[in-house]
Amino acid sequence: MYTNGGDAADSANGPDMKASPVADKATGCKLKNRTFRSVFENTGTGTILIEDDMTISLANGGFEAITGLPRSMVEDRMKLFDFVHPDDRERLRQYHLGRRLSRQVPIDYQCRITSPEYGLRHMAVRAQLISGTSRSVVSFMDITDLVCSKQALERSEQRLTALMDNLPGMAYRYVVDGQYALEFASRGCFRLTGYRQEQLTGGKGPSYADLIHSDERNTVLATVESALRVEKSFQVTYRIRTAGGDEKWVWEKGGGAYSKQGDLVAVEGFVTDFTQHKEMEQELRRREAQLRSENELLRSPEAGVLTFGDLVGKSEPMR
């Protein structure tokens, strides 16, 4: 038999007990805070929460890792400008202001940060305003290696372009599309062909095949394609027709550019003016032929009387 006190205790602690609304709200807030903090810590990027005045109120472990700045030195102590490169600060300030004023500003962009431990670093940034607030969540991903590699490649390309532009001829690249459209031509193309770079590239002017003299075009293209089929380089000498309608002899050396799968994707080569050499060669051949003809005439039995100044003779010794 239960006492009244026992019944009261069971009633207070039994399954029908209703929790306080205040307690429910507090529990819900704690759960939300734990969930938010867990997501915040595991974004996979360095992430910060910035207030209206750009003070950093929260920073995750990823942010510590990429900047070398402990959270204890960052949270409620530093502003975004304190570690952003001076040349990028005004741009980021305008983005932050624009988000608060509902202006069209980029969500994704790049900036540089300065770290006491790592020095200058390049970052890919994503920044978004938290709905209904003036706070922003800003995530950083270190892309320094990618940017440095891209810059090194650009410098290398600039040096290579400068070198090719100073060669006494035209370096070129055309895509394998059946149209022989030039994708690249060095600055020397103007001296060689009379066409400027912008006239030859981008499908705006004559193709590689169009430059070749019509009398030799089929032979040259057949030679080139035959070499490409067996993945060998080629050398050809032929005539071109310049923008002014003149003819020039050129010498060309080239080869195929292949994908990792072994597919031919382009043809690259170098063409130089060979006119002077060709004219010298033709003159030498002409003179050689003339001398050969004269020599044969002198050796011919039908040569007749040979005269040397005032001497005339037909005898065998004289011959």
mmCIF file of C-alpha atoms in Angstrom:
data_model
loop_
_atom_site.group_PDB
_atom_site.id
_atom_site.type_symbol
_atom_site.label_atom_id
_atom_site.label_comp_id
_atom_site.label_asym_id
_atom_site.label_seq_id
_atom_site.Cartn_x
_atom_site.Cartn_y
_atom_site.Cartn_z
ATOM 1 C CA MET A 1 0.000 0.000 0.000
ATOM 2 C CA TYR A 2 1.409 3.387 -1.071
ATOM 3 C CA THR A 3 1.275 6.539 0.945
ATOM 4 C CA ASN A 4 0.123 9.847 -0.391
ATOM 5 C CA GLY A 5 3.717 11.047 -0.301
ATOM 6 C CA GLY A 6 4.754 8.119 -2.475
ATOM 7 C CA ASP A 7 2.006 8.891 -4.951
ATOM 8 C CA ALA A 8 3.165 12.506 -5.165
ATOM 9 C CA ALA A 9 6.753 11.476 -5.769
ATOM 10 C CA ASP A 10 5.721 9.025 -8.479
ATOM 11 C CA SER A 11 3.579 11.658 -10.058
ATOM 12 C CA ALA A 12 6.451 14.170 -10.151
ATOM 13 C CA ASN A 13 8.970 11.757 -11.682
ATOM 14 C CA GLY A 14 6.763 9.477 -13.767
ATOM 15 C CA PRO A 15 6.417 9.305 -17.553
ATOM 16 C CA ASP A 16 3.676 11.929 -17.579
ATOM 17 C CA MET A 17 6.006 14.608 -16.181
ATOM 18 C CA LYS A 18 6.123 17.723 -18.424
ATOM 19 C CA ALA A 19 9.429 19.607 -18.767
ATOM 20 C CA SER A 20 9.605 23.345 -18.219
ATOM 21 C CA PRO A 21 9.402 25.423 -21.464
ATOM 22 C CA VAL A 22 12.405 27.427 -20.265
ATOM 23 C CA ALA A 23 14.393 24.211 -19.799
ATOM 24 C CA ASP A 24 13.394 22.992 -23.281
ATOM 25 C CA LYS A 25 14.560 26.252 -24.849
ATOM 26 C CA ALA A 26 17.873 26.164 -23.030
ATOM 27 C CA THR A 27 18.475 22.560 -24.078
ATOM 28 C CA GLY A 28 17.604 23.387 -27.674
ATOM 29 C CA CYS A 29 20.005 26.333 -27.690
ATOM 30 C CA LYS A 30 22.814 24.171 -26.349
ATOM 31 C CA LEU A 31 22.182 21.547 -29.021
ATOM 32 C CA LYS A 32 22.147 24.200 -31.744
ATOM 33 C CA ASN A 33 25.341 25.741 -30.425
ATOM 34 C CA ARG A 34 27.070 22.351 -30.317
ATOM 35 C CA THR A 35 25.878 21.566 -33.854
ATOM 36 C CA PHE A 36 26.983 24.951 -35.143
ATOM 37 C CA ARG A 37 30.366 24.634 -33.483
ATOM 38 C CA SER A 38 30.849 21.130 -34.881
ATOM 39 C CA VAL A 39 30.001 22.257 -38.410
ATOM 40 C CA PHE A 40 32.121 25.372 -37.980
ATOM 41 C CA GLU A 41 35.142 23.321 -36.922
ATOM 42 C CA ASN A 42 34.785 20.772 -39.714
ATOM 43 C CA THR A 43 34.264 22.954 -42.768
ATOM 44 C CA GLY A 44 37.544 21.755 -44.291
ATOM 45 C CA THR A 45 38.678 25.371 -44.683
ATOM 46 C CA GLY A 46 39.976 28.109 -42.443
ATOM 47 C CA THR A 47 36.754 29.809 -41.360
ATOM 48 C CA ILE A 48 35.991 32.911 -39.317
ATOM 49 C CA LEU A 49 32.857 34.732 -38.199
ATOM 50 C CA ILE A 50 33.154 38.501 -38.559
ATOM 51 C CA GLU A 51 30.918 41.083 -36.942
ATOM 52 C CA ASP A 52 29.480 44.273 -38.361
ATOM 53 C CA ASP A 53 32.690 46.199 -37.586
ATOM 54 C CA MET A 54 34.825 43.367 -39.084
ATOM 55 C CA THR A 55 35.957 42.111 -35.682
ATOM 56 C CA ILE A 56 36.575 38.357 -35.730
ATOM 57 C CA SER A 57 34.329 36.782 -33.114
ATOM 58 C CA LEU A 58 35.025 33.126 -33.976
ATOM 59 C CA ALA A 59 37.849 31.285 -35.717
ATOM 60 C CA ASN A 60 38.198 27.547 -36.292
ATOM 61 C CA GLY A 61 41.212 25.258 -36.177
ATOM 62 C CA GLY A 62 41.619 25.413 -39.940
ATOM 63 C CA PHE A 63 42.121 29.155 -39.712
ATOM 64 C CA GLU A 64 44.793 28.654 -37.081
ATOM 65 C CA ALA A 65 46.543 26.147 -39.349
ATOM 66 C CA ILE A 66 46.734 28.328 -42.465
ATOM 67 C CA THR A 67 47.626 31.588 -40.699
ATOM 68 C CA GLY A 68 49.669 30.374 -37.727
ATOM 69 C CA LEU A 69 47.568 32.688 -35.525
ATOM 70 C CA PRO A 70 46.171 31.117 -32.314
ATOM 71 C CA ARG A 71 42.462 31.617 -31.753
ATOM 72 C CA SER A 72 43.204 33.232 -28.409
ATOM 73 C CA MET A 73 44.955 36.044 -30.301
ATOM 74 C CA VAL A 74 42.265 36.317 -32.940
ATOM 75 C CA GLU A 75 38.790 35.996 -31.418
ATOM 76 C CA ASP A 76 37.405 39.366 -30.249
ATOM 77 C CA ARG A 77 40.897 40.852 -30.676
ATOM 78 C CA MET A 78 41.629 41.103 -34.389
ATOM 79 C CA LYS A 79 39.815 42.451 -37.402
ATOM 80 C CA LEU A 80 39.893 41.105 -40.933
ATOM 81 C CA PHE A 81 42.183 43.945 -42.004
ATOM 82 C CA ASP A 82 44.806 42.963 -39.453
ATOM 83 C CA PHE A 83 46.069 40.017 -41.520
ATOM 84 C CA VAL A 84 44.898 40.872 -45.060
ATOM 85 C CA HIS A 85 47.575 42.287 -47.359
ATOM 86 C CA PRO A 86 47.422 46.130 -47.407
ATOM 87 C CA ASP A 87 46.825 46.208 -51.176
ATOM 88 C CA ASP A 88 43.703 44.012 -50.786
ATOM 89 C CA ARG A 89 42.137 45.661 -47.724
ATOM 90 C CA GLU A 90 40.023 48.321 -49.422
ATOM 91 C CA ARG A 91 38.585 45.787 -51.873
ATOM 92 C CA LEU A 92 37.545 43.445 -49.039
ATOM 93 C CA ARG A 93 36.114 46.368 -47.063
ATOM 94 C CA GLN A 94 33.939 47.299 -50.041
ATOM 95 C CA TYR A 95 32.790 43.670 -50.393
ATOM 96 C CA HIS A 96 31.894 43.521 -46.682
ATOM 97 C CA LEU A 97 30.006 46.821 -46.865
ATOM 98 C CA GLY A 98 28.232 45.742 -50.044
ATOM 99 C CA ARG A 99 26.973 42.491 -48.473
ATOM 100 C CA ARG A 100 25.426 44.416 -45.582
ATOM 101 C CA LEU A 101 23.741 46.839 -48.006
ATOM 102 C CA SER A 102 22.464 44.014 -50.264
ATOM 103 C CA ARG A 103 24.644 45.112 -53.165
ATOM 104 C CA GLN A 104 25.904 42.755 -55.862
ATOM 105 C CA VAL A 105 29.357 41.794 -54.628
ATOM 106 C CA PRO A 106 31.350 38.601 -55.296
ATOM 107 C CA ILE A 107 30.842 35.627 -53.027
ATOM 108 C CA ASP A 108 34.021 33.956 -54.269
ATOM 109 C CA TYR A 109 37.236 35.870 -54.817
ATOM 110 C CA GLN A 110 40.964 35.823 -54.070
ATOM 111 C CA CYS A 111 43.102 37.838 -51.695
ATOM 112 C CA ARG A 112 46.477 37.739 -49.995
ATOM 113 C CA ILE A 113 47.113 37.471 -46.297
ATOM 114 C CA THR A 114 50.278 38.102 -44.301
ATOM 115 C CA SER A 115 51.181 35.604 -41.607
ATOM 116 C CA PRO A 116 53.944 36.091 -39.023
ATOM 117 C CA GLU A 117 54.772 32.405 -39.365
ATOM 118 C CA TYR A 118 54.194 31.726 -43.079
ATOM 119 C CA GLY A 119 54.659 35.153 -44.686
ATOM 120 C CA LEU A 120 52.625 36.102 -47.763
ATOM 121 C CA ARG A 121 49.963 33.561 -48.702
ATOM 122 C CA HIS A 122 47.395 33.522 -51.507
ATOM 123 C CA MET A 123 43.846 32.580 -50.526
ATOM 124 C CA ALA A 124 40.657 31.563 -52.302
ATOM 125 C CA VAL A 125 37.883 33.197 -50.278
ATOM 126 C CA ARG A 126 34.158 32.592 -49.914
ATOM 127 C CA ALA A 127 32.166 35.139 -47.892
ATOM 128 C CA GLN A 128 28.444 35.130 -47.172
ATOM 129 C CA LEU A 129 26.167 37.127 -44.918
ATOM 130 C CA ILE A 130 24.260 35.166 -42.262
ATOM 131 C CA SER A 131 20.596 35.699 -43.059
ATOM 132 C CA GLY A 132 18.855 38.158 -40.736
ATOM 133 C CA THR A 133 22.139 39.442 -39.266
ATOM 134 C CA SER A 134 25.016 41.743 -40.137
ATOM 135 C CA ARG A 135 27.541 38.966 -39.514
ATOM 136 C CA SER A 136 29.479 37.224 -42.254
ATOM 137 C CA VAL A 137 31.019 33.780 -42.470
ATOM 138 C CA VAL A 138 34.323 33.924 -44.369
ATOM 139 C CA SER A 139 36.230 30.808 -45.444
ATOM 140 C CA PHE A 140 39.831 30.709 -46.658
ATOM 141 C CA MET A 141 41.601 28.050 -48.720
ATOM 142 C CA ASP A 142 45.353 28.298 -49.227
ATOM 143 C CA ILE A 143 46.129 28.332 -52.978
ATOM 144 C CA THR A 144 49.664 29.713 -52.700
ATOM 145 C CA ASP A 145 51.293 26.747 -54.452
ATOM 146 C CA LEU A 146 48.766 26.926 -57.295
ATOM 147 C CA VAL A 147 49.219 30.688 -57.753
ATOM 148 C CA CYS A 148 53.020 30.439 -57.641
ATOM 149 C CA SER A 149 52.972 27.616 -60.193
ATOM 150 C CA LYS A 150 50.701 29.649 -62.463
ATOM 151 C CA GLN A 151 52.943 32.710 -62.137
ATOM 152 C CA ALA A 152 56.049 30.631 -62.889
ATOM 153 C CA LEU A 153 54.327 29.180 -65.962
ATOM 154 C CA GLU A 154 53.310 32.649 -67.153
ATOM 155 C CA ARG A 155 56.887 33.929 -66.729
ATOM 156 C CA SER A 156 58.186 30.932 -68.633
ATOM 157 C CA GLU A 157 55.656 31.511 -71.419
ATOM 158 C CA GLN A 158 56.600 35.195 -71.584
ATOM 159 C CA ARG A 159 60.292 34.330 -71.927
ATOM 160 C CA LEU A 160 59.520 31.718 -74.558
ATOM 161 C CA THR A 161 57.301 34.131 -76.475
ATOM 162 C CA ALA A 162 59.996 36.822 -76.354
ATOM 163 C CA LEU A 163 62.525 34.308 -77.660
ATOM 164 C CA MET A 164 60.274 33.165 -80.497
ATOM 165 C CA ASP A 165 59.356 36.748 -81.406
ATOM 166 C CA ASN A 166 63.029 37.520 -81.958
ATOM 167 C CA LEU A 167 63.738 34.525 -84.152
ATOM 168 C CA PRO A 168 64.386 35.254 -87.859
ATOM 169 C CA GLY A 169 61.224 33.491 -88.939
ATOM 170 C CA MET A 170 57.813 32.345 -87.726
ATOM 171 C CA ALA A 171 57.116 29.844 -84.980
ATOM 172 C CA TYR A 172 53.581 28.465 -85.307
ATOM 173 C CA ARG A 173 51.011 26.020 -84.001
ATOM 174 C CA TYR A 174 47.918 24.872 -85.821
ATOM 175 C CA VAL A 175 45.164 22.592 -84.599
ATOM 176 C CA VAL A 176 44.416 19.285 -86.238
ATOM 177 C CA ASP A 177 40.882 19.969 -87.402
ATOM 178 C CA GLY A 178 41.186 19.528 -91.137
ATOM 179 C CA GLN A 179 41.139 23.297 -91.625
ATOM 180 C CA TYR A 180 44.793 23.971 -90.689
ATOM 181 C CA ALA A 181 43.691 26.985 -88.617
ATOM 182 C CA LEU A 182 46.663 28.693 -86.954
ATOM 183 C CA GLU A 183 46.322 28.843 -83.182
ATOM 184 C CA PHE A 184 49.598 30.672 -82.636
ATOM 185 C CA ALA A 185 52.078 32.575 -84.794
ATOM 186 C CA SER A 186 55.126 34.439 -83.479
ATOM 187 C CA ARG A 187 55.744 38.081 -84.316
ATOM 188 C CA GLY A 188 58.163 37.127 -87.091
ATOM 189 C CA CYS A 189 55.161 36.140 -89.214
ATOM 190 C CA PHE A 190 54.825 39.725 -90.428
ATOM 191 C CA ARG A 191 58.363 39.907 -91.839
ATOM 192 C CA LEU A 192 57.924 36.499 -93.432
ATOM 193 C CA THR A 193 54.376 36.581 -94.779
ATOM 194 C CA GLY A 194 53.182 40.187 -94.590
ATOM 195 C CA TYR A 195 50.358 39.127 -92.247
ATOM 196 C CA ARG A 196 50.238 40.262 -88.614
ATOM 197 C CA GLN A 197 49.688 37.842 -85.741
ATOM 198 C CA GLU A 198 46.073 38.862 -85.247
ATOM 199 C CA GLN A 199 45.409 38.341 -88.967
ATOM 200 C CA LEU A 200 46.701 34.775 -88.936
ATOM 201 C CA THR A 201 45.334 33.420 -85.642
ATOM 202 C CA GLY A 202 41.845 32.757 -84.382
ATOM 203 C CA GLY A 203 40.443 31.855 -87.793
ATOM 204 C CA LYS A 204 40.567 35.497 -88.913
ATOM 205 C CA GLY A 205 42.904 35.103 -91.872
ATOM 206 C CA PRO A 206 44.625 32.558 -94.084
ATOM 207 C CA SER A 207 45.277 29.116 -92.663
ATOM 208 C CA TYR A 208 48.589 27.290 -92.630
ATOM 209 C CA ALA A 209 47.652 25.550 -95.882
ATOM 210 C CA ASP A 210 46.566 28.822 -97.533
ATOM 211 C CA LEU A 211 50.068 30.262 -97.127
ATOM 212 C CA ILE A 212 51.619 27.492 -99.231
ATOM 213 C CA HIS A 213 51.907 28.210 -102.959
ATOM 214 C CA SER A 214 49.068 26.480 -104.764
ATOM 215 C CA ASP A 215 51.497 24.634 -107.080
ATOM 216 C CA GLU A 216 53.157 22.934 -104.081
ATOM 217 C CA ARG A 217 50.369 22.755 -101.508
ATOM 218 C CA ASN A 218 49.317 19.136 -102.044
ATOM 219 C CA THR A 219 52.909 17.860 -102.051
ATOM 220 C CA VAL A 220 53.832 19.745 -98.866
ATOM 221 C CA LEU A 221 50.697 18.688 -96.970
ATOM 222 C CA ALA A 222 51.179 15.080 -98.045
ATOM 223 C CA THR A 223 54.781 15.142 -96.754
ATOM 224 C CA VAL A 224 53.712 16.631 -93.434
ATOM 225 C CA GLU A 225 50.821 14.239 -92.905
ATOM 226 C CA SER A 226 52.965 11.247 -93.859
ATOM 227 C CA ALA A 227 55.492 12.165 -91.135
ATOM 228 C CA LEU A 228 52.768 12.766 -88.548
ATOM 229 C CA ARG A 229 51.211 9.355 -89.145
ATOM 230 C CA VAL A 230 54.425 7.689 -87.938
ATOM 231 C CA GLU A 231 55.025 10.323 -85.229
ATOM 232 C CA LYS A 232 58.156 11.737 -86.860
ATOM 233 C CA SER A 233 59.310 15.291 -87.465
ATOM 234 C CA PHE A 234 59.441 16.710 -90.962
ATOM 235 C CA GLN A 235 61.531 19.157 -93.003
ATOM 236 C CA VAL A 236 60.233 20.731 -96.206
ATOM 237 C CA THR A 237 61.265 23.517 -98.570
ATOM 238 C CA TYR A 238 58.574 25.225 -100.627
ATOM 239 C CA ARG A 239 57.196 28.524 -101.844
ATOM 240 C CA ILE A 240 54.649 30.696 -100.083
ATOM 241 C CA ARG A 241 52.478 33.523 -101.342
ATOM 242 C CA THR A 242 52.769 36.654 -99.171
ATOM 243 C CA ALA A 243 50.020 39.135 -98.312
ATOM 244 C CA GLY A 244 51.399 41.412 -101.041
ATOM 245 C CA GLY A 245 51.227 38.658 -103.661
ATOM 246 C CA ASP A 246 54.992 38.011 -103.777
ATOM 247 C CA GLU A 247 56.569 34.571 -103.783
ATOM 248 C CA LYS A 248 59.107 33.462 -101.220
ATOM 249 C CA TRP A 249 60.985 30.275 -100.681
ATOM 250 C CA VAL A 250 60.825 28.983 -97.092
ATOM 251 C CA TRP A 251 62.353 26.167 -95.105
ATOM 252 C CA GLU A 252 60.206 24.533 -92.442
ATOM 253 C CA LYS A 253 60.841 22.067 -89.644
ATOM 254 C CA GLY A 254 58.007 20.786 -87.488
ATOM 255 C CA GLY A 255 56.353 17.914 -85.697
ATOM 256 C CA GLY A 256 53.203 16.774 -83.951
ATOM 257 C CA ALA A 257 51.990 17.602 -80.435
ATOM 258 C CA TYR A 258 50.302 14.602 -78.818
ATOM 259 C CA SER A 259 47.985 14.111 -75.838
ATOM 260 C CA LYS A 260 48.767 11.759 -72.944
ATOM 261 C CA GLN A 261 46.632 9.196 -74.739
ATOM 262 C CA GLY A 262 48.839 9.490 -77.827
ATOM 263 C CA ASP A 263 46.332 11.402 -79.938
ATOM 264 C CA LEU A 264 47.621 14.052 -82.326
ATOM 265 C CA VAL A 265 46.176 17.392 -81.193
ATOM 266 C CA ALA A 266 48.290 19.994 -83.001
ATOM 267 C CA VAL A 267 51.255 20.600 -85.273
ATOM 268 C CA GLU A 268 54.066 22.906 -84.170
ATOM 269 C CA GLY A 269 57.015 24.143 -86.147
ATOM 270 C CA PHE A 270 59.248 26.911 -87.393
ATOM 271 C CA VAL A 271 59.369 28.514 -90.866
ATOM 272 C CA THR A 272 62.180 30.762 -92.066
ATOM 273 C CA ASP A 273 62.910 32.672 -95.261
ATOM 274 C CA PHE A 274 64.970 30.512 -97.588
ATOM 275 C CA THR A 275 64.700 32.708 -100.691
ATOM 276 C CA GLN A 276 68.312 33.920 -100.797
ATOM 277 C CA HIS A 277 69.679 30.431 -100.242
ATOM 278 C CA LYS A 278 67.341 29.026 -102.873
ATOM 279 C CA GLU A 279 68.379 31.675 -105.413
ATOM 280 C CA MET A 280 72.054 30.968 -104.729
ATOM 281 C CA GLU A 281 71.388 27.259 -105.085
ATOM 282 C CA GLN A 282 69.557 27.798 -108.367
ATOM 283 C CA GLU A 283 72.357 30.032 -109.705
ATOM 284 C CA LEU A 284 74.994 27.453 -108.778
ATOM 285 C CA ARG A 285 73.002 24.748 -110.492
ATOM 286 C CA ARG A 286 72.596 26.932 -113.573
ATOM 287 C CA ARG A 287 76.324 27.632 -113.741
ATOM 288 C CA GLU A 288 77.100 23.987 -113.105
ATOM 289 C CA ALA A 289 74.840 22.979 -115.970
ATOM 290 C CA GLN A 290 76.430 25.608 -118.228
ATOM 291 C CA LEU A 291 79.958 24.433 -117.404
ATOM 292 C CA ARG A 292 78.950 20.838 -117.956
ATOM 293 C CA SER A 293 77.490 21.744 -121.320
ATOM 294 C CA GLU A 294 80.622 23.669 -122.335
ATOM 295 C CA ASN A 295 82.845 20.850 -121.166
ATOM 296 C CA GLU A 296 80.872 18.325 -123.192
ATOM 297 C CA LEU A 297 81.105 20.597 -126.206
ATOM 298 C CA LEU A 298 84.865 20.853 -125.861
ATOM 299 C CA ARG A 299 85.151 17.094 -125.633
ATOM 300 C CA SER A 300 82.894 16.508 -128.615
ATOM 301 C CA PRO A 301 84.544 15.206 -131.850
ATOM 302 C CA GLU A 302 82.330 17.626 -133.746
ATOM 303 C CA ALA A 303 83.831 20.576 -131.918
ATOM 304 C CA GLY A 304 85.764 21.508 -135.098
ATOM 305 C CA VAL A 305 88.718 23.857 -135.205
ATOM 306 C CA LEU A 306 89.878 25.113 -131.821
ATOM 307 C CA THR A 307 91.233 28.655 -131.653
ATOM 308 C CA PHE A 308 93.383 30.096 -128.918
ATOM 309 C CA GLY A 309 94.152 33.698 -129.723
ATOM 310 C CA ASP A 310 96.075 33.693 -133.027
ATOM 311 C CA LEU A 311 96.748 29.920 -132.920
ATOM 312 C CA VAL A 312 94.654 27.650 -135.092
ATOM 313 C CA GLY A 313 94.882 23.877 -135.113
ATOM 314 C CA LYS A 314 93.028 20.680 -135.937
ATOM 315 C CA SER A 315 95.708 18.125 -135.256
ATOM 316 C CA GLU A 316 95.154 15.466 -132.607
ATOM 317 C CA PRO A 317 97.783 16.894 -130.211
ATOM 318 C CA MET A 318 96.190 20.317 -130.538
ATOM 319 C CA ARG A 319 92.787 18.861 -129.842
#
